[in-house]
Tab-separated table of C-alpha atoms and ligand atoms in Angstrom:
chain	number	residue	atom	x	y	z
A	162	MET	CA	-22.460	-25.628	-1.146
A	163	ALA	CA	-21.999	-22.376	1.276
A	164	GLY	CA	-24.467	-19.201	1.062
A	165	MET	CA	-23.742	-16.634	-1.872
A	166	ALA	CA	-21.418	-14.284	-0.438
A	167	GLN	CA	-23.395	-10.949	0.441
A	168	THR	CA	-22.833	-6.536	-0.008
A	169	PRO	CA	-23.898	-5.916	3.325
A	170	THR	CA	-24.109	-2.062	2.283
A	171	SER	CA	-24.995	-0.503	-0.948
A	172	ARG	CA	-21.649	0.238	-1.722
A	173	PRO	CA	-18.982	-1.609	-3.023
A	174	ARG	CA	-16.263	-3.073	-0.787
A	175	ILE	CA	-12.774	-1.817	-1.334
A	176	LEU	CA	-9.468	-3.638	0.457
A	177	SER	CA	-5.723	-2.388	0.647
A	178	GLY	CA	-2.940	-2.467	3.482
A	179	MET	CA	0.572	-1.123	3.671
A	180	GLN	CA	3.579	-2.962	5.183
A	181	PRO	CA	4.685	-1.750	8.496
A	182	THR	CA	8.670	-2.344	6.550
A	183	SER	CA	9.698	1.977	7.894
A	184	ASP	CA	9.286	3.948	10.310
A	185	SER	CA	7.819	6.255	7.266
A	186	LEU	CA	6.803	6.073	4.048
A	187	HIS	CA	8.588	7.579	1.519
A	188	ILE	CA	6.687	10.130	-1.219
A	189	GLY	CA	6.027	7.746	-3.825
A	190	ASN	CA	3.543	5.635	-0.620
A	191	TYR	CA	1.888	9.290	-0.062
A	192	ILE	CA	1.323	10.037	-4.116
A	193	GLY	CA	1.018	6.327	-6.052
A	194	ALA	CA	-0.901	4.835	-2.667
A	195	LEU	CA	-2.356	7.165	0.225
A	196	THR	CA	-3.720	9.021	-1.775
A	197	SER	CA	-5.722	7.490	-4.184
A	198	TRP	CA	-8.058	5.887	-0.937
A	199	ILE	CA	-8.845	8.882	0.361
A	200	GLY	CA	-10.089	9.946	-2.906
A	201	LEU	CA	-11.863	6.070	-2.870
A	202	GLN	CA	-13.455	6.182	0.182
A	203	ASP	CA	-16.504	8.693	-0.632
A	204	ASP	CA	-17.785	5.416	-2.973
A	205	PHE	CA	-16.988	2.646	-1.401
A	206	GLU	CA	-16.547	1.251	2.184
A	207	PRO	CA	-13.071	1.178	2.725
A	208	TYR	CA	-11.291	-1.177	4.580
A	209	PHE	CA	-7.704	-0.465	4.875
A	210	PHE	CA	-5.400	-1.983	7.480
A	211	VAL	CA	-1.569	-2.119	8.176
A	212	ALA	CA	-0.326	-5.979	7.340
A	213	ASP	CA	1.733	-6.318	9.923
A	214	LEU	CA	1.441	-10.076	9.338
A	215	HIS	CA	3.197	-10.023	6.568
A	216	ALA	CA	5.859	-7.408	7.164
A	217	LEU	CA	7.133	-10.565	9.541
A	218	THR	CA	8.460	-12.398	7.061
A	219	VAL	CA	11.892	-9.912	7.174
A	220	ALA	CA	13.471	-10.730	10.253
A	221	THR	CA	12.593	-7.376	12.525
A	222	ASP	CA	13.205	-6.458	15.935
A	223	PRO	CA	10.190	-6.273	18.047
A	224	GLU	CA	9.618	-3.415	19.223
A	225	VAL	CA	10.379	-1.956	15.957
A	226	VAL	CA	7.767	-4.058	14.470
A	227	ARG	CA	5.496	-2.537	16.994
A	228	ARG	CA	6.857	0.973	16.670
A	229	ARG	CA	6.137	0.936	12.463
A	230	THR	CA	2.112	-0.611	13.172
A	231	ARG	CA	1.701	2.137	15.296
A	232	LEU	CA	4.015	4.043	12.926
A	233	THR	CA	2.624	3.022	9.447
A	234	ALA	CA	-1.801	3.490	11.234
A	235	ALA	CA	-0.932	6.658	12.312
A	236	GLN	CA	0.285	7.679	8.468
A	237	TYR	CA	-2.879	6.615	7.215
A	238	ILE	CA	-4.991	8.863	9.472
A	239	ALA	CA	-2.944	11.558	9.116
A	240	ALA	CA	-2.551	11.599	5.419
A	241	GLY	CA	-7.007	11.980	5.185
A	242	ILE	CA	-7.781	8.756	6.428
A	243	ASP	CA	-11.879	9.044	8.081
A	244	THR	CA	-11.876	6.238	10.348
A	245	ASP	CA	-15.956	6.845	10.723
A	246	ARG	CA	-16.092	6.446	7.508
A	247	CYS	CA	-13.112	3.360	6.571
A	248	ALA	CA	-12.632	0.905	9.281
A	249	VAL	CA	-8.918	1.029	9.828
A	250	PHE	CA	-7.274	-1.947	11.682
A	251	CYS	CA	-3.768	-4.841	11.938
A	252	GLN	CA	-4.017	-7.503	10.266
A	253	SER	CA	-3.000	-10.150	12.892
A	254	HIS	CA	-5.550	-8.699	15.027
A	255	VAL	CA	-8.065	-10.590	12.989
A	256	ARG	CA	-7.447	-13.689	12.898
A	257	GLU	CA	-9.622	-15.132	10.048
A	258	HIS	CA	-6.149	-14.055	7.888
A	259	ALA	CA	-4.481	-16.333	9.312
A	260	GLU	CA	-6.836	-19.115	9.308
A	261	VAL	CA	-7.895	-18.554	5.216
A	262	MET	CA	-4.676	-18.255	4.792
A	263	TRP	CA	-4.135	-22.118	5.784
A	264	VAL	CA	-7.181	-23.055	3.696
A	265	LEU	CA	-6.318	-20.824	0.610
A	266	SER	CA	-2.336	-22.177	0.571
A	267	CYS	CA	-3.972	-26.041	0.610
A	268	GLN	CA	-5.366	-24.987	-3.089
A	269	THR	CA	-2.643	-23.397	-4.571
A	270	ALA	CA	-0.096	-24.888	-6.176
A	271	MET	CA	3.935	-25.419	-5.766
A	272	GLY	CA	5.009	-23.673	-9.044
A	273	GLU	CA	2.512	-21.468	-9.240
A	274	MET	CA	4.560	-19.510	-5.792
A	275	GLU	CA	7.833	-20.047	-7.720
A	276	ARG	CA	6.712	-18.178	-10.271
A	277	MET	CA	5.522	-14.639	-8.495
A	278	THR	CA	8.641	-12.420	-9.597
A	279	GLN	CA	8.684	-9.850	-6.312
A	280	PHE	CA	9.069	-13.178	-4.489
A	281	LYS	CA	11.827	-13.933	-6.883
A	282	ASP	CA	13.187	-10.371	-7.361
A	283	LYS	CA	13.683	-10.485	-3.419
A	284	VAL	CA	15.629	-12.926	-3.218
A	285	ALA	CA	17.722	-12.335	-5.679
A	286	LYS	CA	18.217	-8.977	-4.230
A	287	GLY	CA	19.887	-11.180	-0.174
A	288	GLN	CA	16.516	-10.780	0.697
A	289	LYS	CA	16.926	-14.521	3.204
A	290	ALA	CA	13.456	-16.976	1.974
A	291	ASN	CA	11.781	-18.286	4.184
A	292	VAL	CA	8.446	-19.776	4.053
A	293	GLY	CA	6.478	-16.937	5.067
A	294	LEU	CA	7.904	-15.062	2.652
A	295	PHE	CA	7.197	-17.292	-0.090
A	296	THR	CA	3.134	-17.665	0.128
A	297	TYR	CA	3.048	-14.053	1.005
A	298	PRO	CA	0.628	-13.598	-1.705
A	299	VAL	CA	-1.442	-16.989	-0.118
A	300	LEU	CA	-1.894	-14.770	3.055
A	301	MET	CA	-2.797	-11.069	0.706
A	302	ALA	CA	-5.216	-13.523	-1.175
A	303	GLY	CA	-6.189	-14.374	1.892
A	304	ASP	CA	-6.245	-9.658	3.066
A	305	ILE	CA	-8.457	-9.795	-0.154
A	306	LEU	CA	-10.732	-12.205	-0.444
A	307	LEU	CA	-11.855	-11.884	3.258
A	308	TYR	CA	-14.247	-9.036	2.277
A	309	ASP	CA	-15.777	-9.861	-0.252
A	310	ALA	CA	-13.042	-6.817	-1.908
A	311	GLN	CA	-14.497	-5.494	-5.605
A	312	ARG	CA	-11.744	-3.593	-5.589
A	313	VAL	CA	-7.919	-3.537	-4.282
A	314	PRO	CA	-5.661	0.049	-4.690
A	315	VAL	CA	-2.336	-1.718	-5.179
A	316	GLY	CA	0.278	0.204	-7.311
A	317	GLU	CA	1.535	-1.797	-10.749
A	318	ASP	CA	3.991	-4.153	-8.591
A	319	GLN	CA	1.556	-5.761	-7.520
A	320	ARG	CA	-0.763	-6.490	-10.471
A	321	GLN	CA	0.701	-10.362	-9.383
A	322	HIS	CA	-0.540	-10.919	-6.672
A	323	LEU	CA	-4.323	-9.613	-7.437
A	324	GLU	CA	-4.031	-11.959	-10.016
A	325	ILE	CA	-3.213	-15.628	-8.363
A	326	THR	CA	-5.976	-14.088	-5.926
A	327	ARG	CA	-8.454	-13.612	-8.520
A	328	ASP	CA	-7.229	-17.634	-10.047
A	329	LEU	CA	-7.336	-19.141	-5.762
A	330	ALA	CA	-10.739	-16.956	-5.739
A	331	VAL	CA	-12.536	-18.693	-9.049
A	332	ARG	CA	-11.036	-22.741	-8.390
A	333	PHE	CA	-11.995	-22.199	-4.857
A	334	ASN	CA	-15.411	-21.145	-6.339
A	335	GLN	CA	-15.291	-24.165	-8.904
A	336	ARG	CA	-14.566	-26.447	-6.167
A	337	PHE	CA	-16.667	-25.641	-3.801
A	338	GLY	CA	-19.591	-23.773	-5.226
A	339	GLU	CA	-19.751	-19.717	-4.709
A	340	THR	CA	-17.666	-18.274	-1.988
A	341	PHE	CA	-15.575	-15.704	-2.827
A	342	VAL	CA	-15.871	-12.371	-3.890
A	343	VAL	CA	-13.201	-12.295	-7.005
A	344	PRO	CA	-11.651	-8.865	-7.282
A	345	GLU	CA	-11.346	-6.324	-9.597
A	346	PRO	CA	-7.433	-4.890	-9.063
A	347	HIS	CA	-7.261	-0.804	-8.994
A	348	ILE	CA	-4.259	0.055	-10.387
A	349	LEU	CA	-3.606	3.446	-10.260
A	350	LYS	CA	-2.335	4.958	-12.403
A	351	GLN	CA	1.637	4.999	-13.766
A	352	SER	CA	1.831	8.975	-13.963
A	353	ALA	CA	1.925	8.544	-10.219
A	354	LYS	CA	4.849	6.141	-10.122
A	355	ILE	CA	7.357	8.139	-8.149
A	356	MET	CA	11.224	7.220	-8.872
A	357	ASP	CA	13.878	7.553	-6.777
A	358	LEU	CA	16.142	11.076	-7.287
A	359	GLN	CA	19.569	9.215	-7.126
A	360	GLU	CA	18.823	6.897	-10.481
A	361	PRO	CA	15.854	8.035	-11.717
A	362	THR	CA	15.147	5.427	-13.765
A	363	ALA	CA	14.569	3.471	-10.822
A	364	LYS	CA	11.413	3.200	-8.367
A	365	MET	CA	12.018	4.549	-5.080
A	366	SER	CA	11.403	1.520	-2.683
A	367	LYS	CA	12.642	1.702	0.838
A	368	THR	CA	14.658	-1.571	-0.087
A	369	SER	CA	16.174	-0.364	-2.857
A	370	SER	CA	17.250	3.254	-3.154
A	371	SER	CA	19.486	5.288	-0.952
A	372	PRO	CA	18.709	7.566	1.633
A	373	LYS	CA	19.474	10.622	-1.019
A	374	GLY	CA	17.288	9.055	-3.527
A	375	MET	CA	14.452	9.137	-1.057
A	376	ILE	CA	11.814	11.857	0.332
A	377	ASP	CA	10.825	10.233	3.301
A	378	ILE	CA	7.409	11.968	4.765
A	379	LEU	CA	8.363	11.604	8.193
A	380	ASP	CA	12.070	13.281	7.684
A	381	ASP	CA	13.905	16.221	8.780
A	382	PRO	CA	12.181	18.838	6.302
A	383	LYS	CA	16.477	20.529	5.761
A	384	ARG	CA	17.150	16.750	4.875
A	385	ILE	CA	14.353	16.540	2.844
A	386	ALA	CA	15.069	19.587	0.713
A	387	LYS	CA	18.541	19.133	0.250
A	388	ASN	CA	17.939	15.548	-1.372
A	389	ILE	CA	15.073	17.106	-4.046
A	390	ARG	CA	18.269	19.741	-4.382
A	391	SER	CA	20.899	17.335	-4.496
A	392	ALA	CA	18.357	15.472	-7.748
A	393	VAL	CA	19.760	14.031	-10.520
A	394	THR	CA	18.882	15.451	-13.486
A	395	ASP	CA	20.162	16.650	-17.556
A	396	GLY	CA	22.474	18.668	-18.683
A	397	GLU	CA	20.004	20.885	-20.916
A	398	GLY	CA	19.537	23.460	-18.720
A	399	GLU	CA	15.093	23.112	-20.020
A	400	VAL	CA	12.074	21.986	-17.564
A	401	ARG	CA	10.376	19.677	-19.691
A	402	TYR	CA	8.383	16.097	-18.825
A	403	ASP	CA	9.763	13.730	-20.892
A	404	PRO	CA	10.423	10.532	-18.601
A	405	GLU	CA	12.624	8.974	-21.084
A	406	GLY	CA	15.106	11.314	-22.509
A	407	LYS	CA	15.348	13.132	-19.041
A	408	PRO	CA	13.200	10.737	-16.482
A	409	GLY	CA	15.324	12.923	-13.814
A	410	VAL	CA	13.701	16.784	-14.332
A	411	SER	CA	10.035	14.578	-15.177
A	412	ASN	CA	10.236	13.138	-12.000
A	413	LEU	CA	10.413	15.711	-10.252
A	414	LEU	CA	7.928	17.430	-12.572
A	415	VAL	CA	5.373	14.639	-11.145
A	416	ILE	CA	6.166	15.385	-7.843
A	417	HIS	CA	5.726	19.280	-7.481
A	418	SER	CA	2.167	18.927	-10.275
A	419	ALA	CA	0.663	15.648	-7.916
A	420	LEU	CA	1.360	18.205	-4.697
A	421	SER	CA	0.281	21.340	-5.533
A	422	GLY	CA	-2.402	20.444	-7.704
A	423	THR	CA	-0.969	22.527	-10.729
A	424	PRO	CA	-0.764	20.644	-14.506
A	425	VAL	CA	2.695	19.994	-15.588
A	426	ASP	CA	1.995	22.149	-18.856
A	427	GLU	CA	2.010	25.027	-16.568
A	428	LEU	CA	4.831	23.704	-14.574
A	429	GLU	CA	7.300	23.985	-18.014
A	430	ARG	CA	5.966	27.449	-18.923
A	431	ARG	CA	6.835	28.684	-15.614
A	432	PHE	CA	10.246	27.623	-15.118
A	433	GLU	CA	11.001	28.020	-19.572
A	434	GLY	CA	14.498	29.413	-19.471
A	435	GLN	CA	14.870	29.529	-15.896
A	436	GLY	CA	17.465	26.750	-15.186
A	437	TYR	CA	17.303	24.099	-13.049
A	438	GLY	CA	17.882	25.464	-9.395
A	439	SER	CA	14.964	27.916	-9.272
A	440	PHE	CA	12.336	25.127	-10.550
A	441	LYS	CA	14.155	22.714	-7.969
A	442	GLY	CA	14.035	24.840	-4.792
A	443	GLU	CA	10.278	25.023	-5.932
A	444	VAL	CA	9.858	21.685	-5.921
A	445	ALA	CA	11.316	20.947	-1.994
A	446	ASP	CA	9.318	24.237	-1.029
A	447	VAL	CA	6.426	21.868	-2.537
A	448	VAL	CA	7.186	19.638	-0.480
A	449	VAL	CA	7.683	20.373	2.431
A	450	ASP	CA	5.053	22.363	3.095
A	451	ALA	CA	2.585	19.615	1.653
A	452	VAL	CA	4.256	17.321	4.379
A	453	ALA	CA	4.636	19.646	7.061
A	454	PRO	CA	0.878	19.538	8.323
A	455	PHE	CA	1.322	15.819	8.439
A	456	ARG	CA	4.115	15.769	9.989
A	457	GLU	CA	1.761	17.483	13.201
A	458	ARG	CA	-0.967	14.986	12.959
A	459	ILE	CA	1.398	12.389	13.061
A	460	GLU	CA	3.012	13.342	15.946
A	461	GLU	CA	-0.161	14.600	18.229
A	462	LEU	CA	-1.533	10.717	17.068
A	463	THR	CA	1.809	8.677	18.341
A	464	SER	CA	1.981	10.635	21.579
A	465	ASP	CA	-0.811	9.760	22.487
A	466	PRO	CA	-0.293	5.542	21.594
A	467	ALA	CA	-3.660	4.476	23.277
A	468	GLU	CA	-6.498	6.421	21.181
A	469	LEU	CA	-4.522	5.404	18.346
A	470	ASP	CA	-4.742	1.565	19.148
A	471	ARG	CA	-8.706	2.571	20.550
A	472	ILE	CA	-8.980	3.738	17.266
A	473	LEU	CA	-7.177	0.018	16.048
A	474	ALA	CA	-9.281	-2.158	17.768
A	475	ALA	CA	-12.398	0.284	16.664
A	476	GLY	CA	-11.369	-0.841	12.933
A	477	ALA	CA	-10.428	-4.733	13.828
A	478	GLU	CA	-14.181	-5.482	15.801
A	479	ARG	CA	-15.524	-3.548	12.241
A	480	ALA	CA	-13.478	-5.720	10.040
A	481	ARG	CA	-13.758	-8.955	11.864
A	482	THR	CA	-16.987	-9.493	11.314
A	483	VAL	CA	-17.212	-9.476	8.060
A	484	ALA	CA	-14.487	-11.364	8.396
A	485	ALA	CA	-15.803	-14.433	10.736
A	486	ALA	CA	-18.859	-13.683	8.692
A	487	THR	CA	-16.779	-15.350	5.242
A	488	MET	CA	-14.573	-17.566	7.415
A	489	ASP	CA	-18.551	-19.412	8.445
A	490	ARG	CA	-18.680	-20.487	4.611
A	491	VAL	CA	-15.165	-21.122	3.366
A	492	ARG	CA	-15.119	-23.129	6.306
A	493	GLU	CA	-18.565	-24.895	5.453
A	494	ALA	CA	-17.721	-25.151	2.157
A	495	VAL	CA	-14.416	-27.042	2.705
A	496	GLY	CA	-16.294	-29.652	5.741
A	497	LEU	CA	-14.072	-28.044	8.583
A	498	LEU	CA	-16.877	-29.204	11.309
A	499	ALA	CA	-18.376	-26.192	12.970
A	500	ALA	CA	-17.537	-25.916	16.348
A	501	GLY	CA	-19.341	-26.421	19.215
A	502	VAL	CA	-21.583	-29.073	18.102
B	33	LIG	P1	5.085	-0.564	-0.578
B	33	LIG	O1	5.968	0.275	0.689
B	33	LIG	O2	6.597	-1.701	-0.851
B	33	LIG	O3	4.749	-1.715	0.534
B	33	LIG	O4	3.483	-0.267	-0.895
B	33	LIG	C1	3.070	-0.240	-0.894
B	33	LIG	C2	2.256	0.979	-1.944
B	33	LIG	O5	2.954	1.979	-2.384
B	33	LIG	C3	1.490	-0.138	-3.110
B	33	LIG	O6	0.230	0.192	-3.082
B	33	LIG	C4	2.957	0.805	-3.992
B	33	LIG	O7	2.334	0.038	-5.183
B	33	LIG	C5	3.133	2.030	-3.614
B	33	LIG	N1	3.811	2.115	-4.064
B	33	LIG	C6	4.863	1.940	-3.534
B	33	LIG	N2	6.123	2.597	-4.205
B	33	LIG	C7	5.866	3.627	-4.872
B	33	LIG	C8	6.873	4.581	-5.875
B	33	LIG	N3	7.675	5.304	-5.917
B	33	LIG	N4	5.694	5.551	-6.060
B	33	LIG	C9	4.180	5.159	-6.516
B	33	LIG	N5	3.726	3.844	-5.525
B	33	LIG	C10	4.895	3.601	-5.053
B	34	LIG	N1	1.809	-6.646	-1.043
B	34	LIG	C1	1.637	-5.308	-0.254
B	34	LIG	C2	2.419	-4.350	-0.776
B	34	LIG	O1	3.514	-4.793	-0.040
B	34	LIG	C3	0.816	-4.558	0.167
B	34	LIG	C4	-0.844	-5.902	0.786
B	34	LIG	C5	-0.790	-6.427	1.797
B	34	LIG	C6	-2.254	-5.515	0.858
B	34	LIG	N2	-1.706	-7.448	1.601
B	34	LIG	C7	-2.533	-6.306	0.875
B	34	LIG	C8	-2.364	-4.897	0.019
B	34	LIG	C9	-4.353	-6.935	0.477
B	34	LIG	C10	-3.751	-5.498	-0.733
B	34	LIG	C11	-4.393	-5.712	-0.648
B	34	LIG	O2	2.084	-3.669	-0.991
């Protein structure tokens, strides 16, 4: 039987990642995911990676993959991820991700993958399905299980992927002995879901939102402001939080509140009787001011790719220590001979 999973520090491990599938994160990724990662770095031992292997499921020019991988890492750091306390790295730099995925694939039933809703949605939206897209959740399970991660902070859309990760960990442990830590989902608050500005009943998404429906945090401030000023609202003219009846206005309230720290009810009082013009103007100012330092820091980081690569190499080094130990347990558990013996 393989040895028990171990946690070398007293802080529980936390792990998350994003795919480098666009040049800029949007305000939903920032408010919904990244800011909560930052809030977790004190109490946990964090591993935050760029899911570059996952991004290969979408056919993209290699030069673009490289650029977006660096940009995504730079955005983690610019948002406030502290690289002294957190391992920030590229998934592909730790080869155990691909390796553990193979072993887990051999424990996964076809039917389990066939019922994954994100796969079905992507195919329904016309994305060409390759085998990588089909087995995407197995790679994600490997990402998590390699680090004995106890918590995985992600949005609601990733819930099913976390469930399959738990199922695979439990099944593996039952079959081969205690090898993996079974992770707890850490689904980020529903209120943090940011909606498309033009279609406020659908979530803001880099794959399905139109350019006018998005707030890309690296976008030109003028265009950000313009998109906010032309956000779809309603004919009532009252600034009130009511996600069912007034999704557009409610979304703008959530964005303002998340970035300014002002409670929604205080904003409602402040804009009473003022109509949407001045409200939208202030939301635009709040967003533009919030992203300005962020843009500067990104420019600094991306103007020195060698330094960024050094940070990623150091992060991978830390990650590899943990991943290699887990992979040794996995190899032994399933009966693979130790190399070189
Ligand atoms: P993705 O852009 O789909 O790779 O997502 C990266 C992270 O951002 C995940 O944790 C998502 O759950 C989160 N996320 C994506 N879109 C939104 C949104 N519109 N509002 C809040 N969080 C989001
Ligand atoms: N699938 C996640 C997303 O699209 C990205 C991801 C890949 C991830 N591997 C992970 C998130 C492991 C958390 C843990 O957002």
